[in-house]
Short mmCIF file of C-alpha atoms and ligand atoms in Angstrom, two decimals:
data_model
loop_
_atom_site.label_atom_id
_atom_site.label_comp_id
_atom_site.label_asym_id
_atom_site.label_seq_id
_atom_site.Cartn_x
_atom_site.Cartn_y
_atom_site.Cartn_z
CA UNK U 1 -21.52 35.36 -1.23
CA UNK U 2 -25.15 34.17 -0.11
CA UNK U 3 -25.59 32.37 -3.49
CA UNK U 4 -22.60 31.07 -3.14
CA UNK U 5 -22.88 29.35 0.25
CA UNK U 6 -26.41 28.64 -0.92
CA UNK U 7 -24.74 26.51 -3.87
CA UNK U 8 -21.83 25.06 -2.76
CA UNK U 9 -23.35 21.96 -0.93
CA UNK U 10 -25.22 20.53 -3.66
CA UNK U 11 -22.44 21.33 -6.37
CA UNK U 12 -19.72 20.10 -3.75
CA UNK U 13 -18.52 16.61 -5.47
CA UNK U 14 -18.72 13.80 -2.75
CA UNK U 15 -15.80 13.82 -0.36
CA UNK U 16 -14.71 17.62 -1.13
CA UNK U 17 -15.92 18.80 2.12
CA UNK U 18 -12.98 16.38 3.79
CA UNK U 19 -10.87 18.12 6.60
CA UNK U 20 -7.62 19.48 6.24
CA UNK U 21 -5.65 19.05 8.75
CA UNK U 22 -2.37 20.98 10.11
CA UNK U 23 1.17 19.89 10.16
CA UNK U 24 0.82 20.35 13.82
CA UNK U 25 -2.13 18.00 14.19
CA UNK U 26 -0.47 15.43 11.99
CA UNK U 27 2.48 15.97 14.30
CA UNK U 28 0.33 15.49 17.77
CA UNK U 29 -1.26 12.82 16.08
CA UNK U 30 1.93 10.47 15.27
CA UNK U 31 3.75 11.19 18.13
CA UNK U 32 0.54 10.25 20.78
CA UNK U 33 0.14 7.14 18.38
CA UNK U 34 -2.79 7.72 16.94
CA UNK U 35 -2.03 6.24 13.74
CA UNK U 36 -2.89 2.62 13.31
CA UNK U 37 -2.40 0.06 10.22
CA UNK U 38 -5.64 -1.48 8.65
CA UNK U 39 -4.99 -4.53 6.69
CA UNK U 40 -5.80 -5.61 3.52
CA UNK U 41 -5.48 -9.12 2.11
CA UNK U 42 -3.32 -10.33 -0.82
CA UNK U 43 -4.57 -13.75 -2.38
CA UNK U 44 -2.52 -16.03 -4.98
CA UNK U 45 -4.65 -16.16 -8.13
CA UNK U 46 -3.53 -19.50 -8.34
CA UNK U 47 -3.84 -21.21 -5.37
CA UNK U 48 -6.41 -18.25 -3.76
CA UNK U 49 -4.47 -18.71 -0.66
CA UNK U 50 -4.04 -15.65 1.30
CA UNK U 51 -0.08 -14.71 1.05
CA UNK U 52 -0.23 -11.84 2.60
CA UNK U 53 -2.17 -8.15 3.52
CA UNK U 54 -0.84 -4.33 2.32
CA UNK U 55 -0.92 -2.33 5.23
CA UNK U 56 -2.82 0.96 4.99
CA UNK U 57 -2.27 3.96 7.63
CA UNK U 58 -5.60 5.49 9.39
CA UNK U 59 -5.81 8.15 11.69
CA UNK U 60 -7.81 7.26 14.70
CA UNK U 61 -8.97 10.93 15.89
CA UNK U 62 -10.24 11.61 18.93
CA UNK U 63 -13.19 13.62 17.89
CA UNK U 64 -13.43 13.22 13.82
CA UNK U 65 -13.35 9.50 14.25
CA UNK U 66 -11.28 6.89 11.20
CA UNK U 67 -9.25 9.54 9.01
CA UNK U 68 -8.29 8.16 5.46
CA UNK U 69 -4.40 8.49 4.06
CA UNK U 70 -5.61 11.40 1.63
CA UNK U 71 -6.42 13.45 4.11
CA UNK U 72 -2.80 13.52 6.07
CA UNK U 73 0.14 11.72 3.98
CA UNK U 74 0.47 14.70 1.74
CA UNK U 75 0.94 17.02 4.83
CA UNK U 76 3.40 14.62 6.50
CA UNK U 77 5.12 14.44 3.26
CA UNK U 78 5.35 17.84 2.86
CA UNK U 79 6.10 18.97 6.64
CA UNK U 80 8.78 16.81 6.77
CA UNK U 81 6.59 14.40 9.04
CA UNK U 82 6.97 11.65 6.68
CA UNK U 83 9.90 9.06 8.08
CA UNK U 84 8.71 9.51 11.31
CA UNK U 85 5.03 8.39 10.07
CA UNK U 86 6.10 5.96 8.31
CA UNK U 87 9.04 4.35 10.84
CA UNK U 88 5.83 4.09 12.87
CA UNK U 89 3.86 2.54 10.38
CA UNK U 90 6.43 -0.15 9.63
CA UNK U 91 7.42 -1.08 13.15
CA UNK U 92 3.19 -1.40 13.49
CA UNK U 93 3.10 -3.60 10.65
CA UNK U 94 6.65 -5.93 11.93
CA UNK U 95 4.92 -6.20 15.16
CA UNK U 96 1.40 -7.32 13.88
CA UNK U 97 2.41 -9.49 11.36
CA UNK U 98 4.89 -11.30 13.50
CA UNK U 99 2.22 -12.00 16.12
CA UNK U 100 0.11 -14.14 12.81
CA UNK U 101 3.50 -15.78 12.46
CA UNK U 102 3.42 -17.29 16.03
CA UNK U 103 -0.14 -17.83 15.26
CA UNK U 104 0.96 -19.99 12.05
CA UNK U 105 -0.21 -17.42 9.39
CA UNK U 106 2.79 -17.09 7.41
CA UNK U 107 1.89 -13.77 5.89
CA UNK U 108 3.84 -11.06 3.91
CA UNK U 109 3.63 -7.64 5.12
CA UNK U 110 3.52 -4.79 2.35
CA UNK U 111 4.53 -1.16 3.89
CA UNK U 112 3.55 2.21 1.36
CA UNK U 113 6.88 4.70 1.06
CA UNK U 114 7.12 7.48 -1.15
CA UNK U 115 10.14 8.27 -2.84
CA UNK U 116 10.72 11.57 -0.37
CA UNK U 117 10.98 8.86 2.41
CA UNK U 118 14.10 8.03 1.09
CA UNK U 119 16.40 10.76 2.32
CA UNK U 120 17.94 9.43 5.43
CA UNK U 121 20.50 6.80 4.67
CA UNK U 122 20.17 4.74 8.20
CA UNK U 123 16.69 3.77 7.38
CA UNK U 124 17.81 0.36 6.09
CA UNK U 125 19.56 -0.16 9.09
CA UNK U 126 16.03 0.98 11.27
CA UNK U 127 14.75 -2.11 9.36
CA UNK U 128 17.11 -4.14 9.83
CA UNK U 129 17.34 -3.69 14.04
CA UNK U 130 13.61 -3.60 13.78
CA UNK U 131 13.72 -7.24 12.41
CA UNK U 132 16.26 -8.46 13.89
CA UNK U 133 14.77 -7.35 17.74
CA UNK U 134 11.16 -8.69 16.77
CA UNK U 135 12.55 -11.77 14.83
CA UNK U 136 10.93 -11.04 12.08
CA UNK U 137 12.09 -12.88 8.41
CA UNK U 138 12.81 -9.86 5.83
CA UNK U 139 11.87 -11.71 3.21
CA UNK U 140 8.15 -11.70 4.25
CA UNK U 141 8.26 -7.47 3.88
CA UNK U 142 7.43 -5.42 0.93
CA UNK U 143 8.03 -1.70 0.45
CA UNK U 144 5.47 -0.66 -1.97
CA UNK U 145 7.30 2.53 -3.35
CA UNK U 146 5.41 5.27 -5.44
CA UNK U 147 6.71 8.07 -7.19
CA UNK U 148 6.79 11.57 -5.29
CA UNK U 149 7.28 15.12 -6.80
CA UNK U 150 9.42 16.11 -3.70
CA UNK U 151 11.85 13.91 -4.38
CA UNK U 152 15.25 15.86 -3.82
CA UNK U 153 17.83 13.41 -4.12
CA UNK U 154 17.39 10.31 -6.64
CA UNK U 155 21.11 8.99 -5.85
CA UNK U 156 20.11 8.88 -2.32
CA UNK U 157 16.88 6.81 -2.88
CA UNK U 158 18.43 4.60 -4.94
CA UNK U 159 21.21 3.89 -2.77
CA UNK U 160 18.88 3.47 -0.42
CA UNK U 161 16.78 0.77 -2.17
CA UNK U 162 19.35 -1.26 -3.04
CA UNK U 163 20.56 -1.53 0.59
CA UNK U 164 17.22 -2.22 1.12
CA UNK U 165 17.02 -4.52 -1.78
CA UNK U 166 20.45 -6.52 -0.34
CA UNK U 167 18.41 -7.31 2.78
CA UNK U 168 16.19 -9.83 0.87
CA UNK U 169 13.01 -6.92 1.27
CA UNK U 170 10.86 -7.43 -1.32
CA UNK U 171 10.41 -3.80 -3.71
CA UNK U 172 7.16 -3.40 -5.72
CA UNK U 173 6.69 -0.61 -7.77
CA UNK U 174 3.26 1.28 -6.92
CA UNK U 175 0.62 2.38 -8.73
CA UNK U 176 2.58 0.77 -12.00
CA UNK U 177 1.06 2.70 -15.04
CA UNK U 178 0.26 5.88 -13.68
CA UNK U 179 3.11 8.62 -13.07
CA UNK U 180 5.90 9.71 -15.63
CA UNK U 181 9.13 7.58 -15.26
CA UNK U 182 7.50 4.30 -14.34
CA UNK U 183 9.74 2.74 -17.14
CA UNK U 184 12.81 4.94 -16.12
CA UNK U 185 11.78 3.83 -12.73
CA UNK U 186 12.09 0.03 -14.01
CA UNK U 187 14.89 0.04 -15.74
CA UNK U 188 17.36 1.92 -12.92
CA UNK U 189 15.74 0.61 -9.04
CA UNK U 190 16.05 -3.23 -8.21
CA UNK U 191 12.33 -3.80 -8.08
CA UNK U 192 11.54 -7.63 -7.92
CA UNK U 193 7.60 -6.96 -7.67
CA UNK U 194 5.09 -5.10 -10.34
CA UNK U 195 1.40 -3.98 -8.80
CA UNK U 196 -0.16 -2.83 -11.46
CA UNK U 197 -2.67 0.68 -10.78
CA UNK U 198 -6.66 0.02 -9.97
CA UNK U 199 -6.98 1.76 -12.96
CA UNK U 200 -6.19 -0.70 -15.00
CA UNK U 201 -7.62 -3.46 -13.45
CA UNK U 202 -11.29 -2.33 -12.61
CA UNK U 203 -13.34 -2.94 -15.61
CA UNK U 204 -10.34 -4.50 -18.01
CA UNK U 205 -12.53 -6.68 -19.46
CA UNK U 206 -14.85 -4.07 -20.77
CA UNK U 207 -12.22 -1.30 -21.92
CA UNK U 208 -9.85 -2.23 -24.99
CA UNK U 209 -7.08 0.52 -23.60
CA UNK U 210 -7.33 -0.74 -19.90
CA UNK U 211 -7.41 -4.16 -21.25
CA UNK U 212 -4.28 -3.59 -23.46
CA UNK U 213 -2.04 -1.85 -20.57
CA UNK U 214 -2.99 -4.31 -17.78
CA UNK U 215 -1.84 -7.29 -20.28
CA UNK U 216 1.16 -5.64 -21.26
CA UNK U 217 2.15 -4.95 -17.66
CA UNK U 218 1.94 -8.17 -16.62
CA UNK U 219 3.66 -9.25 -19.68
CA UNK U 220 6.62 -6.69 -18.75
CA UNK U 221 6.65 -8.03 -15.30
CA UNK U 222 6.85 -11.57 -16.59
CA UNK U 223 9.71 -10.91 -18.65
CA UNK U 224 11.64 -8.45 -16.18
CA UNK U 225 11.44 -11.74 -13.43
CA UNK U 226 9.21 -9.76 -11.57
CA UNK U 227 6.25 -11.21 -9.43
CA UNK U 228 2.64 -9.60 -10.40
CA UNK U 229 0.02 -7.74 -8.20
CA UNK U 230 -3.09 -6.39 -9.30
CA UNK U 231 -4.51 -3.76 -7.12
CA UNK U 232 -8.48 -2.90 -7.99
CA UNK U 233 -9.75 -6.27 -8.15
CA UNK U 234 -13.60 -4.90 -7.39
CA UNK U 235 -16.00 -7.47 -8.41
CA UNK U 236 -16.81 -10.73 -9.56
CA UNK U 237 -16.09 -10.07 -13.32
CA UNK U 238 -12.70 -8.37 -12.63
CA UNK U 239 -11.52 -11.45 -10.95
CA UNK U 240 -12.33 -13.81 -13.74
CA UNK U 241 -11.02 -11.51 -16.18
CA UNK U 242 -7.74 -11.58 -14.34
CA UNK U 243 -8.06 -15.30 -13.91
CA UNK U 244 -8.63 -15.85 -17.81
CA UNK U 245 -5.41 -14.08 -18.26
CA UNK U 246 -3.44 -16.94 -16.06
CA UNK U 247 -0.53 -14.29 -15.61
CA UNK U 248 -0.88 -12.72 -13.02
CA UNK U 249 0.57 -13.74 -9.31
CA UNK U 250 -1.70 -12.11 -6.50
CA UNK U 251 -4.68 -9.67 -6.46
CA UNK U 252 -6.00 -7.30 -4.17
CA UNK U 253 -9.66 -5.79 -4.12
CA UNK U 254 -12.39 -5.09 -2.59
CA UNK U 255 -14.29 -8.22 -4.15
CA UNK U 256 -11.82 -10.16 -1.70
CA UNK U 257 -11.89 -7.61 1.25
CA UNK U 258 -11.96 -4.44 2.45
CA UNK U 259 -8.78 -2.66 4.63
CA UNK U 260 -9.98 -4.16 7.85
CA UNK U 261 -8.29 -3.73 11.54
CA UNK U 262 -4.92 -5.86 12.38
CA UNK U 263 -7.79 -7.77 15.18
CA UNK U 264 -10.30 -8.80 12.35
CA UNK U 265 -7.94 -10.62 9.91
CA UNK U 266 -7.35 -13.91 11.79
CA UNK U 267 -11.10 -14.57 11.22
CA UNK U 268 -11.20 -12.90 7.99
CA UNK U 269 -8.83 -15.65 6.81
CA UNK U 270 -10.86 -18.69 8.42
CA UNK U 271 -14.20 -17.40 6.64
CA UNK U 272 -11.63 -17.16 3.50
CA UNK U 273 -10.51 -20.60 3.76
CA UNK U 274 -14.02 -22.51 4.47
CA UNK U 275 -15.48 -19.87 1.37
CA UNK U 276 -13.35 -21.20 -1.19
CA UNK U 277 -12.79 -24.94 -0.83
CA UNK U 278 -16.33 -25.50 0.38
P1 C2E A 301 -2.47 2.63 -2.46
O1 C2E A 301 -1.15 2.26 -1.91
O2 C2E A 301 -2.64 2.55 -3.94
O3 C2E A 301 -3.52 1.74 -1.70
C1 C2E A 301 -4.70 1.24 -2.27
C2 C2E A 301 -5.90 2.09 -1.93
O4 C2E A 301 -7.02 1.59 -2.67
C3 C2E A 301 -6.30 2.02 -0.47
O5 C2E A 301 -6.90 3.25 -0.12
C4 C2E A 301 -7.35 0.90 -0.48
O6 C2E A 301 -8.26 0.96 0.60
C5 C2E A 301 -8.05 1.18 -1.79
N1 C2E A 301 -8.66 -0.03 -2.37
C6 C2E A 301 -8.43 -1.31 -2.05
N2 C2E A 301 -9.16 -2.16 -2.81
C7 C2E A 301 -9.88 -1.38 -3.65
C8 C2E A 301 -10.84 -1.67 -4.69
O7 C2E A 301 -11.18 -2.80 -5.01
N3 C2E A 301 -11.35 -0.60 -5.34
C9 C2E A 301 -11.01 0.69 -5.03
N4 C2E A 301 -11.59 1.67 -5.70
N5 C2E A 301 -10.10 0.99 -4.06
C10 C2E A 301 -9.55 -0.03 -3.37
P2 C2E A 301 -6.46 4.02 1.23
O8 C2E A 301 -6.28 3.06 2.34
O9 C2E A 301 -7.43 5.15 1.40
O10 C2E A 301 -5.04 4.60 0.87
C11 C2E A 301 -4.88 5.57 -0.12
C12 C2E A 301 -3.43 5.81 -0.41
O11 C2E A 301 -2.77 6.41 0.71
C13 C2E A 301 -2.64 4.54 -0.70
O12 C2E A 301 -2.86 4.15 -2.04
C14 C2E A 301 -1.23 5.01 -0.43
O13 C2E A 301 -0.70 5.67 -1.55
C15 C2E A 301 -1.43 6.01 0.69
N6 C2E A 301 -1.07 5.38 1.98
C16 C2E A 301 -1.80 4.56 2.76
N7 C2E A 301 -1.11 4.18 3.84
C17 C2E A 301 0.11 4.78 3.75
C18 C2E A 301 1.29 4.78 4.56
O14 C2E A 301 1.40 4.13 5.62
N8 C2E A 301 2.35 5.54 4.12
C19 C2E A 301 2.28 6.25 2.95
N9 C2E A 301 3.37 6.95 2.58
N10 C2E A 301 1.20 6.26 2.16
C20 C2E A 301 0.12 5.52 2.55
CA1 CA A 302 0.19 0.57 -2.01
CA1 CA A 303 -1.41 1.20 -5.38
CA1 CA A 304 -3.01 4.46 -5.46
#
């Protein structure tokens, strides 16, 4: 026992000694709003305009300060916390993103659900009275939609995405690459946007097999009508990589920015625009 306790810090791989928290802290937590939306930008890789920012859920605790996605969206998923985390989440990101609207940033919005969010059938309808009572254009929001293992009903979801789909919202497969169906996923849900997974984007240009499935994706998304995201765009030689490949729509990366709060990104986009023309 004393060895052990002796041992574990240095063996500990960074980030194992995160918190856990409880269902019933995630719970508290949503309900006094404690959750709030960081922003990350979305550039065109052909006009490097900024179209629009992915918005990312943190947890701003009281006493353990900025809490990171991993360490509460698989609780809320499987508490059954989940749609009312991420109701919250979008009618954050509506709200935000309408206020750069008024302030002449016509930005998309892009909103992460998991497949087990897809269980009530009104949630298309939430969106829709969401939009319609903030004025908000539909066809500036993106449901990024991964894969989930507690998936019950796969009717349901679909149904539900293409509800969602008639409303003109924009559905991009997740994370595109990783997972087990992603084809089956492609061939059966009305997805009209591709982001292909970090892990094939980082470091492409050095690795034959990441090199190989990040072309082919964007290939596949080309051919399926689909537009093309690539998530993981780190440094300097990952973005001309993906520029030498003159197929892909938008990137997203830390080499552009960092998740940053909804306050920061007005300025963020200024800096942006005087960076890259002058
Ligand atoms: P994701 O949807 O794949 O989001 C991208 C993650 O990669 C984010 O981590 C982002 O900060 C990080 N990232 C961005 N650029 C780079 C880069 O250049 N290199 C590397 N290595 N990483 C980069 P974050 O914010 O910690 O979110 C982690 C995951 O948590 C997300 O992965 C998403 O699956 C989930 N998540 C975040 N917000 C929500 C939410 O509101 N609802 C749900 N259901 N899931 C969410
Ligand atoms: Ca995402
Ligand atoms: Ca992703
Ligand atoms: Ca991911």
């Amino acid at each position: 026992d004393i060895l052990q306790r002796q041992a574990s810090p240095a063996l500990k791989p960074r980030g194992q000694d995160r918190k856990v928290y409880s269902a019933e802290e995630v719970a508290i937590a949503i309900e006094n709003g404690e959750l709030i939306n960081y922003y990350q930008p979305k550039v065109s890789m052909r006009s490097s305009d900024v179209v629009g920012v992915e918005a990312l859920v943190r947890w701003q605790h009281p006493r353990d300060g900025l809490v990171f996605p991993d360490q509460f969206i698989a609780t809320a998923e499987q508490y059954g916390l989940i749609d009312d985390l991420t109701r919250r989440v979008l009618l954050n990101a509506l709200r935000q993103c309408r206020g750069w609207h008024a302030n002449k940033l016509r930005l998309s919005v892009a909103v992460n659900i998991s497949m087990s969010n897809l269980v009530s059938l009104d949630f298309p309808d939430f969106i829709v009275e969401a939009a319609k009572r903030l004025e908000f254009d539909l066809s500036l929001l993106i449901l990024e939609v991964t894969e989930s293992q507690l998936m019950r009903n796969p009717l349901t979801a679909l149904d539900i995405l293409t509800r969602l789909r008639l409303k003109n919202i924009t559905l991009s497969i997740d994370d595109f690459g990783t997972g087990h169906s992603s084809l089956t996923q492609l061939r059966d849900i009305p997805f009209n946007e591709l982001k292909v997974d970090s892990g094939f984007v980082h470091n492409a240009s050095d690795n034959a097999s990441r090199r190989a499935i990040l072309e082919a994706s964007l290939d596949l998304a080309r051919r399926l009508g689909m537009k093309s995201v690539a998530e993981g765009v780190e440094n300097l030689a990952d973005w001309h990589f993906l520029s030498s490949l003159a197929c892909c729509d938008v990137a997203q990366g830390y080499f552009i920015a960092k998740p940053m709060p909804a306050s920061a990104l007005p300025s963020w986009i200024q800096e942006w625009q005087v960076r890259r023309t002058g």
